[in-house]
PDB file of C-alpha atoms in Angstrom:
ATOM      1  CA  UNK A   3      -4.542 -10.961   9.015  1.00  0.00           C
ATOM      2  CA  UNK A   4      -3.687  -8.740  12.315  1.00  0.00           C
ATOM      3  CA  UNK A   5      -4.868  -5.067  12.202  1.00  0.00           C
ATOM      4  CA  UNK A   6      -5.194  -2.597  14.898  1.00  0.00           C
ATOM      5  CA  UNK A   7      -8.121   0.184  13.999  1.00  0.00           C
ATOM      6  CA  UNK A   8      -5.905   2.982  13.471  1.00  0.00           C
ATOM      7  CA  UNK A   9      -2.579   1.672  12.407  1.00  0.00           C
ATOM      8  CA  UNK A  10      -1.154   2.234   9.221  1.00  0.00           C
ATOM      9  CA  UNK A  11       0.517  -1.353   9.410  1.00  0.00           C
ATOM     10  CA  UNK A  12      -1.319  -4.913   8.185  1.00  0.00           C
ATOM     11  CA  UNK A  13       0.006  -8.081   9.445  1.00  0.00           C
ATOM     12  CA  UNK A  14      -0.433 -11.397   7.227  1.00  0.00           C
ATOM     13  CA  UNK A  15       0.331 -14.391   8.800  1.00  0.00           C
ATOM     14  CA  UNK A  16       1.468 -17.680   6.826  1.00  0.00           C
ATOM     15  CA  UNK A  17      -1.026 -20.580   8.567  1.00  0.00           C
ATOM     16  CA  UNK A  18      -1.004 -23.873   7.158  1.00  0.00           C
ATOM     17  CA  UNK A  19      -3.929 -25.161   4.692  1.00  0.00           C
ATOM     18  CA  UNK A  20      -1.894 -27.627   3.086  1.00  0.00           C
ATOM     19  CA  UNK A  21       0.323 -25.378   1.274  1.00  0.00           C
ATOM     20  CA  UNK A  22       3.996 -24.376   2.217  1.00  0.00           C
ATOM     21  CA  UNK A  23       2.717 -20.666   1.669  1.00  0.00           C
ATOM     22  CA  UNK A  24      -0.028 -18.422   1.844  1.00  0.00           C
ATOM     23  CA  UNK A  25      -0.492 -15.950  -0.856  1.00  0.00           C
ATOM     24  CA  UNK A  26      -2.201 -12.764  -0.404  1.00  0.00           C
ATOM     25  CA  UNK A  27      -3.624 -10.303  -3.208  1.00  0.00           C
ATOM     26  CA  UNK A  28      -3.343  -6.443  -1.702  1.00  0.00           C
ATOM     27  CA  UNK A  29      -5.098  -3.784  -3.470  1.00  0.00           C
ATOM     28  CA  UNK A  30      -4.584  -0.027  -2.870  1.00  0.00           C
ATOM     29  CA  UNK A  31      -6.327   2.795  -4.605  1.00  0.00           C
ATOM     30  CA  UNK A  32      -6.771   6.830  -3.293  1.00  0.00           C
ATOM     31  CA  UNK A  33      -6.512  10.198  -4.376  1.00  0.00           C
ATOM     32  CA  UNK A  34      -3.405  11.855  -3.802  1.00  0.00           C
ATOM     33  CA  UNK A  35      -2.399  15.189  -4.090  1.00  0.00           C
ATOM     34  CA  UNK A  36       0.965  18.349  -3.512  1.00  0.00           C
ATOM     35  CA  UNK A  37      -0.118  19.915  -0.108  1.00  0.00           C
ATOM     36  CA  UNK A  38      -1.252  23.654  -0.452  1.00  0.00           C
ATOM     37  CA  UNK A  39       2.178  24.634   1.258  1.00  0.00           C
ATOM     38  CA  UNK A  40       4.612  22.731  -1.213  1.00  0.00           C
ATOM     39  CA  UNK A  41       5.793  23.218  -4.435  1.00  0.00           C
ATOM     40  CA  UNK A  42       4.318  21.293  -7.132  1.00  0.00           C
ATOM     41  CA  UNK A  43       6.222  18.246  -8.413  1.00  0.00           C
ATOM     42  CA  UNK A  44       5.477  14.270  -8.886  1.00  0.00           C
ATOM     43  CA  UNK A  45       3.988  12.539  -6.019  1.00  0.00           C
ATOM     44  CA  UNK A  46       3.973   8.578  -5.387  1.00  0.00           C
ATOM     45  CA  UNK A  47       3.228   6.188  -2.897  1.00  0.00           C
ATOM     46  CA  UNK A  48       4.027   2.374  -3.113  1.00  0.00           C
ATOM     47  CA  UNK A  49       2.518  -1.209  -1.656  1.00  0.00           C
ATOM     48  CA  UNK A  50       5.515  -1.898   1.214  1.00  0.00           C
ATOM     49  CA  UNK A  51       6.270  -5.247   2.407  1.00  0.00           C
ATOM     50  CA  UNK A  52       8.194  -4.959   6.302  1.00  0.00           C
ATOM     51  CA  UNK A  53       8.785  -1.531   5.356  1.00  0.00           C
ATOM     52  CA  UNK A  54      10.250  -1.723   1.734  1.00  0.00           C
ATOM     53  CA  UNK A  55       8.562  -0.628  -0.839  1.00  0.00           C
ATOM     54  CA  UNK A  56       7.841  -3.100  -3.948  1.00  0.00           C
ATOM     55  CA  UNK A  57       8.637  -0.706  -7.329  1.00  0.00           C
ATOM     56  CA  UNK A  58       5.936  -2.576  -9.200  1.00  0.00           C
ATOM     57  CA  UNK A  59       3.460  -1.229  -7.256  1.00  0.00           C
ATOM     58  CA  UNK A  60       5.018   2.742  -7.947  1.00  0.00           C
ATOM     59  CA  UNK A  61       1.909   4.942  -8.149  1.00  0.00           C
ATOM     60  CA  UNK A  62       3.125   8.127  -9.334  1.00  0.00           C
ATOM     61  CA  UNK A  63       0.931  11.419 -10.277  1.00  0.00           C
ATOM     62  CA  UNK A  64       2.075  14.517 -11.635  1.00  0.00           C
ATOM     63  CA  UNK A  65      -0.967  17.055 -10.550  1.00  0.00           C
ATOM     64  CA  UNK A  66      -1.055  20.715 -12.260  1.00  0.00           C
ATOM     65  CA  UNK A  67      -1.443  22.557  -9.274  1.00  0.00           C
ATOM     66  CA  UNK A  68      -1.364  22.303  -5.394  1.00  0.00           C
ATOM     67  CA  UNK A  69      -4.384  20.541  -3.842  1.00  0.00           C
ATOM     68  CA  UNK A  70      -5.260  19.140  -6.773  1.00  0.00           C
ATOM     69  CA  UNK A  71      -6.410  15.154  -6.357  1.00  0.00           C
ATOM     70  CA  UNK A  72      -5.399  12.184  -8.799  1.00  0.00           C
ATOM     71  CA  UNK A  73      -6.606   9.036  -8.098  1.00  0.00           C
ATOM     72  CA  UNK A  74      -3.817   6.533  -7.714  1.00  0.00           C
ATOM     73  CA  UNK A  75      -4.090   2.352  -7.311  1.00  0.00           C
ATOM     74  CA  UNK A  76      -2.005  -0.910  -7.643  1.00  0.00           C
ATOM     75  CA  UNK A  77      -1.907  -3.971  -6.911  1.00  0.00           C
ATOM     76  CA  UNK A  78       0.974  -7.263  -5.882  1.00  0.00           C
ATOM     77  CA  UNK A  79       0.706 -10.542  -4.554  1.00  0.00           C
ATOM     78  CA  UNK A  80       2.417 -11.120  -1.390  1.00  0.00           C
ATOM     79  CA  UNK A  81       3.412 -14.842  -0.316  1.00  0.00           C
ATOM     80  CA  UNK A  82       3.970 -15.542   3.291  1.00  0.00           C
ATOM     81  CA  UNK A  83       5.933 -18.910   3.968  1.00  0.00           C
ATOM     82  CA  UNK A  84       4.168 -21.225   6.846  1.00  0.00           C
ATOM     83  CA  UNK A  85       4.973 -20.036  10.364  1.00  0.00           C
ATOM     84  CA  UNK A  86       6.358 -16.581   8.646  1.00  0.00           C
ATOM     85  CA  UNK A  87       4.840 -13.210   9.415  1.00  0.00           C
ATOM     86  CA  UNK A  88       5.247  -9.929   6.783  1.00  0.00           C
ATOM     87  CA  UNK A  89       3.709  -6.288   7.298  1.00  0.00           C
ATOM     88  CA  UNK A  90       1.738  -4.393   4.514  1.00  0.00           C
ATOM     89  CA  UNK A  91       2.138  -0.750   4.815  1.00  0.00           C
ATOM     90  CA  UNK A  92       1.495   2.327   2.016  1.00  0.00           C
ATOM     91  CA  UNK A  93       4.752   4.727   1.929  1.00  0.00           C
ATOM     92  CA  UNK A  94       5.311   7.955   0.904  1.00  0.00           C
ATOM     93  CA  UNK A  95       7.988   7.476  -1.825  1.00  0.00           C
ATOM     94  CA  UNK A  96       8.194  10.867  -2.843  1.00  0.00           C
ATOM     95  CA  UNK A  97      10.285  13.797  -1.663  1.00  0.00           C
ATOM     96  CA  UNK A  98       7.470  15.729  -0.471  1.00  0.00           C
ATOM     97  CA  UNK A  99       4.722  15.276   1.645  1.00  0.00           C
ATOM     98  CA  UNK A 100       1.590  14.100   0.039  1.00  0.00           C
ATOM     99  CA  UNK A 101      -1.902  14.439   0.654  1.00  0.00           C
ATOM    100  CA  UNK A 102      -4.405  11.570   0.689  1.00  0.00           C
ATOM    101  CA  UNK A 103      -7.943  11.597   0.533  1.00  0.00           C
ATOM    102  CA  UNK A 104     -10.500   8.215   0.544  1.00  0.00           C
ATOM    103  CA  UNK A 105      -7.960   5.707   0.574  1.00  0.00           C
ATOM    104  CA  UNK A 106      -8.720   2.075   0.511  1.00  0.00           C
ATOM    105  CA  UNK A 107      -6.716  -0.621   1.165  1.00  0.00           C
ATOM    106  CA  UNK A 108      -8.120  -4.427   0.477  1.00  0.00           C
ATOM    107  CA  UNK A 109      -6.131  -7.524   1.617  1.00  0.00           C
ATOM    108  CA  UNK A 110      -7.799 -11.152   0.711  1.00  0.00           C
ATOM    109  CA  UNK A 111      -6.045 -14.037   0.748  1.00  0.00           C
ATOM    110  CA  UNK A 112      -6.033 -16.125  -2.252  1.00  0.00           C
ATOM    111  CA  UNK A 113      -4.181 -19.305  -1.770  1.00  0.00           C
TER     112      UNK A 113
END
């Protein structure tokens, strides 16, 4: 795993260990919320894997009111053939801006 303190990117390298693939478990959880300038309306964000988002991982919140935080999480497994490289990213897959607050991102590889 390749991160630079600061980046909103993740990079998971496929190194052998006997396997043709290296498999990955990435966890995402936060709150979200409508900024106090927009109008109020769904918000998501989704797990992206070299900048496309996987649908399963679709977390979507519906707050009442501006500035008001849901918490949000999923999870995917992400396989990474031998010698292969991908990059784990959160997007913004609303149509507004969102707000995030304590967001935690955990990548452990599992095979």
């Amino acid at each position: 795993m390749i991160h630079r303190e600061g980046s909103g990117l993740v990079g998971l390298r496929g190194l052998p260990n006997g396997q043709c693939r290296a498999r990955f478990l990435v966890e995402f959880g936060a709150n979200i919320a409508v900024p106090t300038d927009e109008t109020v309306g769904p918000v998501s964000l989704a797990i992206a894997i070299n900048g496309e988002p996987v649908v399963t991982s679709s977390m979507i919140s519906t707050p009442a009111a501006v500035d008001q935080y849901n918490n949000v999480g999923a999870s995917i497994y992400v396989d990474v053939p031998i010698g292969c490289c991908s990059q784990i990213s959160i997007e913004n897959t609303s149509t507004i801006p969102v707000s995030v607050q304590n967001a935690n991102l955990i990548i452990e590889r599992v095979a």
